[in-house]
Coordinates of C-alpha atoms in Angstrom, one line a residue:
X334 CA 45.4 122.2 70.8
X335 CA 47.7 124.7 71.7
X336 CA 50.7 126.2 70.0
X337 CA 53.4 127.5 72.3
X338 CA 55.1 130.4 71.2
X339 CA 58.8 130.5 72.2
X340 CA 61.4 133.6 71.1
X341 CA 64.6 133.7 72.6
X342 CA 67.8 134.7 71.5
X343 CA 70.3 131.1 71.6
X344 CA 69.4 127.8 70.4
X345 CA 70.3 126.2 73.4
X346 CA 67.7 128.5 74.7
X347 CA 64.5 127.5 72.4
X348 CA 65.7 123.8 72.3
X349 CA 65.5 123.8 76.0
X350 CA 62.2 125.2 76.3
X351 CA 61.1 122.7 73.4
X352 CA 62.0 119.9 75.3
X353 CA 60.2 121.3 78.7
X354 CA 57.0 122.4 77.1
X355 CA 57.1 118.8 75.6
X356 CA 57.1 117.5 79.0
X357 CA 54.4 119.2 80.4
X358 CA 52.3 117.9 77.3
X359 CA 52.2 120.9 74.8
X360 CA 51.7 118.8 71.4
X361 CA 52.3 122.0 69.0
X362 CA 55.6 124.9 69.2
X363 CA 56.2 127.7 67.4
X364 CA 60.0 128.6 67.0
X365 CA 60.6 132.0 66.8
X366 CA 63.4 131.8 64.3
X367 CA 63.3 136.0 64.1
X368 CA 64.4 136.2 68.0
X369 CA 67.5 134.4 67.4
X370 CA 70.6 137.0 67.5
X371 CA 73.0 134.6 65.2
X372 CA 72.7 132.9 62.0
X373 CA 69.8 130.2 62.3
X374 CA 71.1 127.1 62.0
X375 CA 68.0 125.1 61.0
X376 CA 69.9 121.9 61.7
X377 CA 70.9 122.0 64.9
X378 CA 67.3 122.7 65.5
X379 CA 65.2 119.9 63.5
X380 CA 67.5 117.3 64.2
X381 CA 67.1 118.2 68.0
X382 CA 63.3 118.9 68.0
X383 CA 60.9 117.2 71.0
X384 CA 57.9 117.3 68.9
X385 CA 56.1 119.2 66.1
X386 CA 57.2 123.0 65.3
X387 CA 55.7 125.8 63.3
X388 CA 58.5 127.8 61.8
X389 CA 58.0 131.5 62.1
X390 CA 60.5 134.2 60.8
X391 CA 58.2 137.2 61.4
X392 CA 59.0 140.6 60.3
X393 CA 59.0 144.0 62.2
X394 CA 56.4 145.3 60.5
X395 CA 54.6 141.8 61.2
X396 CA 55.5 142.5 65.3
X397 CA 58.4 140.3 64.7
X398 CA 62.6 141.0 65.3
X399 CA 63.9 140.2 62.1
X400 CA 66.5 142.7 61.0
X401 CA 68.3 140.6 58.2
X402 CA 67.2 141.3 54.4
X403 CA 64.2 139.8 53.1
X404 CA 66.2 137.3 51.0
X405 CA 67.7 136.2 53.6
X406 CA 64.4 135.8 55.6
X407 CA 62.4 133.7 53.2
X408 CA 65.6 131.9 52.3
X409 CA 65.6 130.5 55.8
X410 CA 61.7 129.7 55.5
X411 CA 62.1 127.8 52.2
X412 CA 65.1 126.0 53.7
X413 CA 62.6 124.9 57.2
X414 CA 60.5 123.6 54.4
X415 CA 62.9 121.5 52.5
X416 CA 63.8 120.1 56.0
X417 CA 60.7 118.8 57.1
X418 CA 59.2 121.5 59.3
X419 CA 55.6 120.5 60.5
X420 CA 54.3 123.5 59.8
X421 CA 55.2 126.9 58.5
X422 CA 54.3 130.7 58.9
X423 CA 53.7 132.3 55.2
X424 CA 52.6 136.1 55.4
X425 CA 50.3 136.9 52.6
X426 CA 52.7 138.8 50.4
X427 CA 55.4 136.1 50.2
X428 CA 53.2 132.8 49.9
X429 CA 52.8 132.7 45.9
X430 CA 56.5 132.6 46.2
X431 CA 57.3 129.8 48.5
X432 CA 55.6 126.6 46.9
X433 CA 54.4 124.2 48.5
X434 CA 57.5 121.2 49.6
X435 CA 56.9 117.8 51.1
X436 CA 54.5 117.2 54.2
X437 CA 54.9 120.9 55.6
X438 CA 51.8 122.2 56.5
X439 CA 51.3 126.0 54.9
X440 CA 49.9 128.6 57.7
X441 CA 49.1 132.2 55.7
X442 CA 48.9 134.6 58.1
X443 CA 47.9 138.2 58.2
X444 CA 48.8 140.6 61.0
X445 CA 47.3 143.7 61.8
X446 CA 48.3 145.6 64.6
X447 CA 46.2 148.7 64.5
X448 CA 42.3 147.2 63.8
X449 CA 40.3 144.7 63.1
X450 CA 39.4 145.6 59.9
X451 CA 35.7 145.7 58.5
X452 CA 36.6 143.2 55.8
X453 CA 37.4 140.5 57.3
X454 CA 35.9 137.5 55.6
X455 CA 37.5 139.0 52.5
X456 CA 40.8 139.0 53.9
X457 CA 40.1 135.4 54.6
X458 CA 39.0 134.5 51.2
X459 CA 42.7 135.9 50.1
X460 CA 44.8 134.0 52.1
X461 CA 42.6 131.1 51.7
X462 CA 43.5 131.4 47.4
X463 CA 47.2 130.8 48.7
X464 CA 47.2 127.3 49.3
X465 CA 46.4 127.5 52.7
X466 CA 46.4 124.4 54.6
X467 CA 45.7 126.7 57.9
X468 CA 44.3 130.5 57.8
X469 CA 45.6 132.5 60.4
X470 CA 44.7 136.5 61.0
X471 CA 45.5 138.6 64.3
X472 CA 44.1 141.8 64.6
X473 CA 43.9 144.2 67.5
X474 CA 40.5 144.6 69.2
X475 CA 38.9 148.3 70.3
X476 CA 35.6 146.6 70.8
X477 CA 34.5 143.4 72.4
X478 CA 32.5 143.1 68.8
X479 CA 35.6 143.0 67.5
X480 CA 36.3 139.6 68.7
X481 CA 32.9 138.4 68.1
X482 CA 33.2 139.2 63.9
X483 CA 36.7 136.9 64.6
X484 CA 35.0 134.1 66.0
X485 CA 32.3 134.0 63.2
X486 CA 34.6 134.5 61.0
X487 CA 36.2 130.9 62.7
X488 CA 33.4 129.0 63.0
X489 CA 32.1 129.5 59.5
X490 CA 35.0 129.0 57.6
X491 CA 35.2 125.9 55.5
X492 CA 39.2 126.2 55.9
X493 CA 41.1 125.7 59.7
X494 CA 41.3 129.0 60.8
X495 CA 43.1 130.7 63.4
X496 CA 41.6 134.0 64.6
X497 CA 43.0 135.8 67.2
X498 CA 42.3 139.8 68.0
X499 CA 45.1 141.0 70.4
X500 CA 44.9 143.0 73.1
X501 CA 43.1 142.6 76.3
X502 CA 39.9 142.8 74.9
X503 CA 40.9 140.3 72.7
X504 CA 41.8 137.8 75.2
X505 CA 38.7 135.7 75.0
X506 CA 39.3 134.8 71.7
X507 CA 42.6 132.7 72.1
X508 CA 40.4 131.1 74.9
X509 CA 37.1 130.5 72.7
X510 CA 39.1 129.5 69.5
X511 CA 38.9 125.9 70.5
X512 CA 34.7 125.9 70.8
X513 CA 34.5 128.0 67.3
X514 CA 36.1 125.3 65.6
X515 CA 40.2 126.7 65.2
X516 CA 42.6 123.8 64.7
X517 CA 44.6 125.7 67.7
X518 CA 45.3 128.6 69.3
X519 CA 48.7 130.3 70.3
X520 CA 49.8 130.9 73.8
X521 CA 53.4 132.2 75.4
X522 CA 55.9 130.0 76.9
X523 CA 55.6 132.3 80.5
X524 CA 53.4 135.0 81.3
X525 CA 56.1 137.8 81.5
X526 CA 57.4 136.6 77.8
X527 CA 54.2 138.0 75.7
X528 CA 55.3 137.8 72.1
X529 CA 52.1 139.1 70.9
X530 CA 49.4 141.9 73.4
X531 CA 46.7 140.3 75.2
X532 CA 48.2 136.8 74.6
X533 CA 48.4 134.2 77.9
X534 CA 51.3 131.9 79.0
X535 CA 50.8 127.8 78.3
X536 CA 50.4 127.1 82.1
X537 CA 47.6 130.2 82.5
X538 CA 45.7 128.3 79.3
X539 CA 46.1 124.7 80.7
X540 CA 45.6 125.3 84.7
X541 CA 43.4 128.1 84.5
X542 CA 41.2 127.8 81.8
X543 CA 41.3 123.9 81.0
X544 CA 41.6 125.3 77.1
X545 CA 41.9 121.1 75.7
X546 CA 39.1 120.5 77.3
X547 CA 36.6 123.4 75.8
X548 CA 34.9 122.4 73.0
X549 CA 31.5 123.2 70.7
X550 CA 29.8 122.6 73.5
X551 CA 31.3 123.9 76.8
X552 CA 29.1 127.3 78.3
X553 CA 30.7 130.6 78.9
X554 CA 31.1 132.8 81.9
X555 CA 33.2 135.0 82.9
X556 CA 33.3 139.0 84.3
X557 CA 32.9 142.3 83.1
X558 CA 35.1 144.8 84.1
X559 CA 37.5 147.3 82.9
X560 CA 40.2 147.2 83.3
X561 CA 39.9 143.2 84.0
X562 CA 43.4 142.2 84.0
X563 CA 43.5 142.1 87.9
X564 CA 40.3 140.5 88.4
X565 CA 40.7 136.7 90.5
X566 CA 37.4 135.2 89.7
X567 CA 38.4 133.4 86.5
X568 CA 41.2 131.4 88.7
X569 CA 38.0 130.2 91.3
X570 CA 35.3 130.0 88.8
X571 CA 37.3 127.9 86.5
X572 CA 38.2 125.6 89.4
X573 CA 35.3 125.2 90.8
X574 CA 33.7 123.9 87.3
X575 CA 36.6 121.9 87.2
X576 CA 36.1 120.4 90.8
X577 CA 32.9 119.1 89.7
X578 CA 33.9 118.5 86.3
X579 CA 31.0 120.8 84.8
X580 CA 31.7 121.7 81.0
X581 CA 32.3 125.5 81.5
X582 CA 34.8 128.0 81.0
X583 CA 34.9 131.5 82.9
X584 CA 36.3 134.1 81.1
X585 CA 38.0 137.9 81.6
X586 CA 36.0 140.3 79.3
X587 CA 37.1 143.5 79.5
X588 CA 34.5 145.6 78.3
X589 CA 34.7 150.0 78.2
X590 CA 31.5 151.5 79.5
X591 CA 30.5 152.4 75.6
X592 CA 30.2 149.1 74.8
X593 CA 28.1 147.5 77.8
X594 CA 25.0 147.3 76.0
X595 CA 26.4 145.7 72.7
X596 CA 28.2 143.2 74.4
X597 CA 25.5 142.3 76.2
X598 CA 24.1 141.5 72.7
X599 CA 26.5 139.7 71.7
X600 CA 26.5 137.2 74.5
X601 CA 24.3 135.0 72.9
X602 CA 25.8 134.4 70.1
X603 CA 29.5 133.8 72.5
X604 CA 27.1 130.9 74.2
X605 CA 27.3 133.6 77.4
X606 CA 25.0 131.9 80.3
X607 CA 26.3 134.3 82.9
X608 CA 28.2 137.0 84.0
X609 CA 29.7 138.4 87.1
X610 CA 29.4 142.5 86.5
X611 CA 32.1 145.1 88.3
X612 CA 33.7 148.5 88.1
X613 CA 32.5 150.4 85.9
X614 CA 29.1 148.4 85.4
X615 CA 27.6 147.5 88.2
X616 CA 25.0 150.6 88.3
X617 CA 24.8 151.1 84.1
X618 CA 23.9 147.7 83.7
X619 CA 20.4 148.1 85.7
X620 CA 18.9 149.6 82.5
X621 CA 20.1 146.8 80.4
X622 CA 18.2 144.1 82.6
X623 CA 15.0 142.7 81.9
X624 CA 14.4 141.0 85.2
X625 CA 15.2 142.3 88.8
X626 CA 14.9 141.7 92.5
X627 CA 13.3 144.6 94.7
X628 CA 16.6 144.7 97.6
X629 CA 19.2 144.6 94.1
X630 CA 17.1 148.2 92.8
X631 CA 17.0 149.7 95.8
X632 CA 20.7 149.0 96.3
X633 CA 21.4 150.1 92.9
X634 CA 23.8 147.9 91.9
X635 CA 24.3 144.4 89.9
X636 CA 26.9 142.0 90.4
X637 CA 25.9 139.2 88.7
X638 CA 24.0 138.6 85.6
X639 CA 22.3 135.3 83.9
X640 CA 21.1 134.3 80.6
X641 CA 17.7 132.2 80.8
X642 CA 14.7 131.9 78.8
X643 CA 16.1 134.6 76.8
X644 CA 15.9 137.4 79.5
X645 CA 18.8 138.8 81.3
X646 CA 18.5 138.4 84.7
X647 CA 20.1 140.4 88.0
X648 CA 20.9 139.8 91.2
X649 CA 23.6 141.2 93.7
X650 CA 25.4 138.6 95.9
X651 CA 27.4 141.0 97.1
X652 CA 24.3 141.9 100.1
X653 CA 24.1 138.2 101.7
X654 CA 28.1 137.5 101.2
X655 CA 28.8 140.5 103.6
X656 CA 25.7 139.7 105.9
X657 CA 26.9 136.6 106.1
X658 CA 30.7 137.3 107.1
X659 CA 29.7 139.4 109.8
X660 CA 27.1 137.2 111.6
X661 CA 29.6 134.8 112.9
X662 CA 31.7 137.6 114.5
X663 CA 28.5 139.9 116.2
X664 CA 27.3 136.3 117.3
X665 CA 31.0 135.7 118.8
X666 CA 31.1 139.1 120.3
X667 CA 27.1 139.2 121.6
X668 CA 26.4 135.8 121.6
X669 CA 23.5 136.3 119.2
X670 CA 23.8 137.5 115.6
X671 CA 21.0 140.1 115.2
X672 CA 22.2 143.4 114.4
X673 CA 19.3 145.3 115.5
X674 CA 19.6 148.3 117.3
X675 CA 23.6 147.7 117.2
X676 CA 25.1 150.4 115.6
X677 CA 27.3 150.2 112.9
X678 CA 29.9 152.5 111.5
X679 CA 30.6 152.5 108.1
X680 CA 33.6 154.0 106.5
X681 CA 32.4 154.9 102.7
X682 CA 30.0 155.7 100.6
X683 CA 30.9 154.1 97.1
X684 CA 29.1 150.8 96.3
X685 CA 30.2 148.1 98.8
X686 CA 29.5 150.5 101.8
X687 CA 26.3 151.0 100.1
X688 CA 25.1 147.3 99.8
X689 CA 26.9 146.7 103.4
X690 CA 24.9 149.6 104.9
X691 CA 21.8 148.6 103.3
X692 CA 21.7 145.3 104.7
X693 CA 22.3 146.9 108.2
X694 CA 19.5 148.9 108.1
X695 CA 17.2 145.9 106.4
X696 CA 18.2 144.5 110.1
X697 CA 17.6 147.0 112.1
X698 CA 20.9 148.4 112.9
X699 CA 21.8 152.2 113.9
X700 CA 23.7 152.7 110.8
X701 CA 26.4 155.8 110.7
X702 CA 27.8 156.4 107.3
X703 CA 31.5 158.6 107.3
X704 CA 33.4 158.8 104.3
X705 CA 36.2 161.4 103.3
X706 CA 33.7 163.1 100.6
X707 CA 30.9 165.1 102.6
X708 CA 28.6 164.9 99.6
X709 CA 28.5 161.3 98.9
X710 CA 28.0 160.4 102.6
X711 CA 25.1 162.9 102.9
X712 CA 23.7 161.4 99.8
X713 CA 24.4 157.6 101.2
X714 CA 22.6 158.4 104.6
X715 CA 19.3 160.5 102.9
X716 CA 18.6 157.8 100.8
X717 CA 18.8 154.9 103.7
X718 CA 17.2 157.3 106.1
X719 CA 20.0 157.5 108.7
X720 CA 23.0 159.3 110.5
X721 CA 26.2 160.8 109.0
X722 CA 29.4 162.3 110.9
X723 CA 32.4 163.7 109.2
X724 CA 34.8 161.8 108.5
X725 CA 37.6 164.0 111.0
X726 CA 35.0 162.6 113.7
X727 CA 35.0 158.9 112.8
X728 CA 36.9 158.2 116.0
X729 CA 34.1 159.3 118.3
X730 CA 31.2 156.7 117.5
X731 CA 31.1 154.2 120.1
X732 CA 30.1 151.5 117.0
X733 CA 29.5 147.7 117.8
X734 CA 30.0 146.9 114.5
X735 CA 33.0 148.7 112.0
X736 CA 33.1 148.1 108.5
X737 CA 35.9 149.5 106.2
X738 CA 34.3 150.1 102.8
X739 CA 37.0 152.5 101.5
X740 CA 40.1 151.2 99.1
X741 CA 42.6 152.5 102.1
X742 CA 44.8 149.7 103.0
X743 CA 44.9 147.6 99.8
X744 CA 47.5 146.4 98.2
X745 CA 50.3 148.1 97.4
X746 CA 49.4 150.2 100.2
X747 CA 49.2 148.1 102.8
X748 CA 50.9 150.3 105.7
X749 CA 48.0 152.5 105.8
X750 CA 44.6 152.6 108.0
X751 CA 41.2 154.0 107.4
X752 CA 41.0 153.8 111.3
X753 CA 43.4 154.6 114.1
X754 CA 44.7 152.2 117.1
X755 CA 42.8 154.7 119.6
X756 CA 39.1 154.1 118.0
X757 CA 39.4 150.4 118.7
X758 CA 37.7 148.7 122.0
X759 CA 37.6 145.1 122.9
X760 CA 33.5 145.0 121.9
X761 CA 33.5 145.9 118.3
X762 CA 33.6 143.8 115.6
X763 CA 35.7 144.9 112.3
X764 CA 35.0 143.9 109.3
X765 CA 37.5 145.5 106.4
X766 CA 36.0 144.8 102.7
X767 CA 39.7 144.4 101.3
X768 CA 40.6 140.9 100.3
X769 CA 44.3 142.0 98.8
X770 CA 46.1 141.5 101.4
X771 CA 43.6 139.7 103.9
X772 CA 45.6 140.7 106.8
X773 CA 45.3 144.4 106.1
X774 CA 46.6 147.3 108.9
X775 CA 43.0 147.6 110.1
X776 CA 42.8 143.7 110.5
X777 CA 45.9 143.6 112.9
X778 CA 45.3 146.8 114.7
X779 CA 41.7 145.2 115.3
X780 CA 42.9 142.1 116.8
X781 CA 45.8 143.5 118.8
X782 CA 43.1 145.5 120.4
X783 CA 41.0 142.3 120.9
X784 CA 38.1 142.8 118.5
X785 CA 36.3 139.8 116.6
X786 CA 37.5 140.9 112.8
X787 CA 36.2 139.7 109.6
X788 CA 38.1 139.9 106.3
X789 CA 37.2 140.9 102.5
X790 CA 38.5 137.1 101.5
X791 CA 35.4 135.9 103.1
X792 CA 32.8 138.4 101.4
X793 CA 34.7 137.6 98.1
X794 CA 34.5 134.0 98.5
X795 CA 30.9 134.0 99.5
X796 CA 29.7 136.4 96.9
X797 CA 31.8 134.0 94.2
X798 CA 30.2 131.2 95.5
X799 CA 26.9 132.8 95.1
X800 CA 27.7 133.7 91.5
X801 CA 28.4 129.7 91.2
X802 CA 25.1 128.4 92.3
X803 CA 23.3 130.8 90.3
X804 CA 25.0 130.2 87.1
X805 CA 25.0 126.2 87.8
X806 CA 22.1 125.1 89.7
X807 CA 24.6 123.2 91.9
X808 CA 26.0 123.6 95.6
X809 CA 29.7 125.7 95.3
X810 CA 32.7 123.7 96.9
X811 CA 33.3 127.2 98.9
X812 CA 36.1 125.5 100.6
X813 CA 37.8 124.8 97.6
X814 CA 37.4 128.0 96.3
X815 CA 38.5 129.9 99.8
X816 CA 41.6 127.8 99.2
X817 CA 42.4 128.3 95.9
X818 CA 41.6 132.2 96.2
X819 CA 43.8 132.5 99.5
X820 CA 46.3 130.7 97.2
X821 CA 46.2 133.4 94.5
X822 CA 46.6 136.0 96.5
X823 CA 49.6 134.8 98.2
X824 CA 51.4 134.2 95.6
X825 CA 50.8 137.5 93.7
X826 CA 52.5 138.9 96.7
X827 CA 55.6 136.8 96.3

């Protein structure tokens, strides 16, 4: 279950949003009493209700807006009590004060905005001597171990327990809470309304991550990344195990370099099967792998991890996805789709345009490598035993094959070109490695000047679906997931 979190400033305003959270089925709200700028009329309020409430009246040293006395405060939470409230908030130092009234549920919370402190299952064992029907604790996360010691902390508790660390690296615990055994977890009325850091909207929880429907035994995925916030893969992951209505959840794990190798630890215990792996971790996490195939070393880089027979095992489905979005435009252009003794012209020399320009040269390909830092393109082109031009001479190659591996044209960015207008002839194919926006600068110029182009939304979308089959065993609905993805990143743009 899921308790919506709503904090606005009229009645009107949190009756409303009651009665439209209601309808698209949230079972539990929390009523923000603190956000309201007048008196709280309690009333108007339970006598209006769509469904069950937790009453919260939450301090500012608790993260919460109340700026009336404390009297005043705990007068209002006695009074929610006395009027049938479902459930209420208690912080630790007022529950021995408010007794226990009726059929109102007692939550006693603690809130810790700084740490997750070392003592947690003490703190517990307090709150739990306070008649405590429900044990909540927040805490914000610096480690993904952080969240970890809060789900033990859930799932061996003999009491319902909410534990939540905030932040971003926090995140997946408001998602797991469900499979650890909490009674519910919070969430936001809309994304852009946070009442708490790291925490996610009702709609992100229900159409995203299918939270009512995770349970002891549903098998985590997700990526590593950091930061993580802007990764898409948990929007195509978690419908494609939906599609085929596979009990798994695919989660954002924001994880600093520091703490790769002790996350990776701690995956077991999560129930972790598999992981996608991206900036910064793709190279570090080599050392951490037992198992791994000879073209993923010599490319030096992991994008996808798995759990299985208690190894970790890596691949990188980042090499076939792009060999396999530009076959289809050398075999429009050539009328065959060998790349052998084509040349290619790669712009960067930073990871993609290192697995890209490896594959070329697996095939045979002249391969060029031309980015704007000397040094790393010398690098690129010694260790894959070909050509390098600078980058103030990219215009010059007559290529048959172009690939964009640089950042330059992304999103927000998106009036800029790694390659001018004049470079372009009718019998090169273009293949830019940015999926945000698809139709980048490069793309259009490309096709005005009649080239066969390929986009980054088609490596992405391969490379996910990939990811899929090796975490599942099971064929990817890659159209789905194009169609979803192109979704996404439409509307981000809106």
């Amino acid at each position: 279950m899921i308790c919506v979190s709503i904090g606005r400033g009229r009645h009107k305003h949190l009756l409303a949003e009651h009665r439209h959270l209601v309808s698209e089925g949230a079972q539990l709200v929390e009523l923000r009493l603190d956000y309201l700028k007048r008196n709280v009329n309690l009333q108007r309020l339970l006598k209006n209700r769509s469904g069950p409430i937790v009453a919260t009246c939450r301090r500012t040293q608790d993260g919460g807006r109340w700026e009336g006395t404390e009297e005043s405060r705990q007068m209002i939470l006695r009074s929610a009590i006395a009027g049938g409230v479902d459930y209420v908030d208690l912080e630790e130092d007022i529950a021995a004060t408010i007794p226990r009234y009726g059929s109102c549920q007692r939550i006693i919370s603690l809130h810790d905005f700084r740490e997750t402190p070392g003592n947690l299952e003490e703190i517990h064992q307090r709150l739990v001597a306070l008649d405590a029907d429900v044990v909540k604790i927040a805490t914000m996360a610096h480690s993904p171990h952080d969240g970890v010691r809060m789900l033990r902390l859930v799932r061996n508790s003999e009491i319902p327990t909410v534990g939540i660390c905030m932040g971003d690296i926090g995140t997946p615990t408001r998602i797991l809470a469900g499979k650890f055994g909490a009674p519910f977890t919070y969430s936001t009325f809309h994304h852009e309304r946070s009442l708490a850091p790291g925490q996610l909207s009702f709609q992100q929880m229900t159409d995203i991550y299918h939270y009512d429907k995770i349970d002891p035994e549903t098998e985590v995925y997700g990526v590593i990344a950091d930061p993580v916030g802007h990764s898409l893969s948990p929007i195509i992951h978690n419908q494609a195990f939906n599609e085929l209505g596979l009990n798994k959840v695919y989660l954002p794990f924001r994880v600093p370099r520091e703490d790769l190798r002790s996350f990776l630890l701690d995956c077991e215990e999560l129930g972790i099967g598999g992981l996608s792996v991206t900036i910064p971790h793709k190279e570090d996490v080599i050392s951490c792998i037992d198992e791994i195939d000879e073209a993923t070393r010599k490319i030096g880089a992991v994008n996808t991890v798995i759990f299985r027979d208690g190894k970790k095992h890596g691949f990188n489905t980042d090499l076939p996805a792009a060999m396999a979005s530009i076959a289809p435009m050398v075999q429009l252009r050539f009328g065959d789709s060998s790349m052998k003794n084509r040349r290619a012209l790669i712009l960067g020399a930073g990871g993609v345009a290192k697995t890209i320009a490896y594959g070329l040269v697996q095939q045979g390909a002249d391969v060029v490598i031309c980015s704007r830092t000397q040094a790393k393109s010398e690098l690129l082109a010694s260790q894959l035993e070909c050509d390098v031009i600078d980058w103030d001479r990219r215009h010059n190659v007559e290529a048959d094959l172009l690939v964009n591996g640089t950042p330059v044209g992304m999103h927000p960015q998106v009036d800029q070109t790694p390659f001018e207008k004049r470079g372009l002839r009718r019998e090169m194919v273009v293949f830019d490695t940015i999926y945000n926006p698809e139709q980048t600068l490069l793309v259009k110029l490309a096709r005005d000047a009649g080239c066969a182009t390929a986009t980054g939304v088609d490596m992405f979308v391969r490379q996910a679906a990939l990811q899929f089959e090796i975490f599942t065993d099971r064929e990817a609905p890659i159209e789905m997931m194009r169609s979803e993805f192109k979704r996404t990143i439409g509307a981000a743009r809106q």
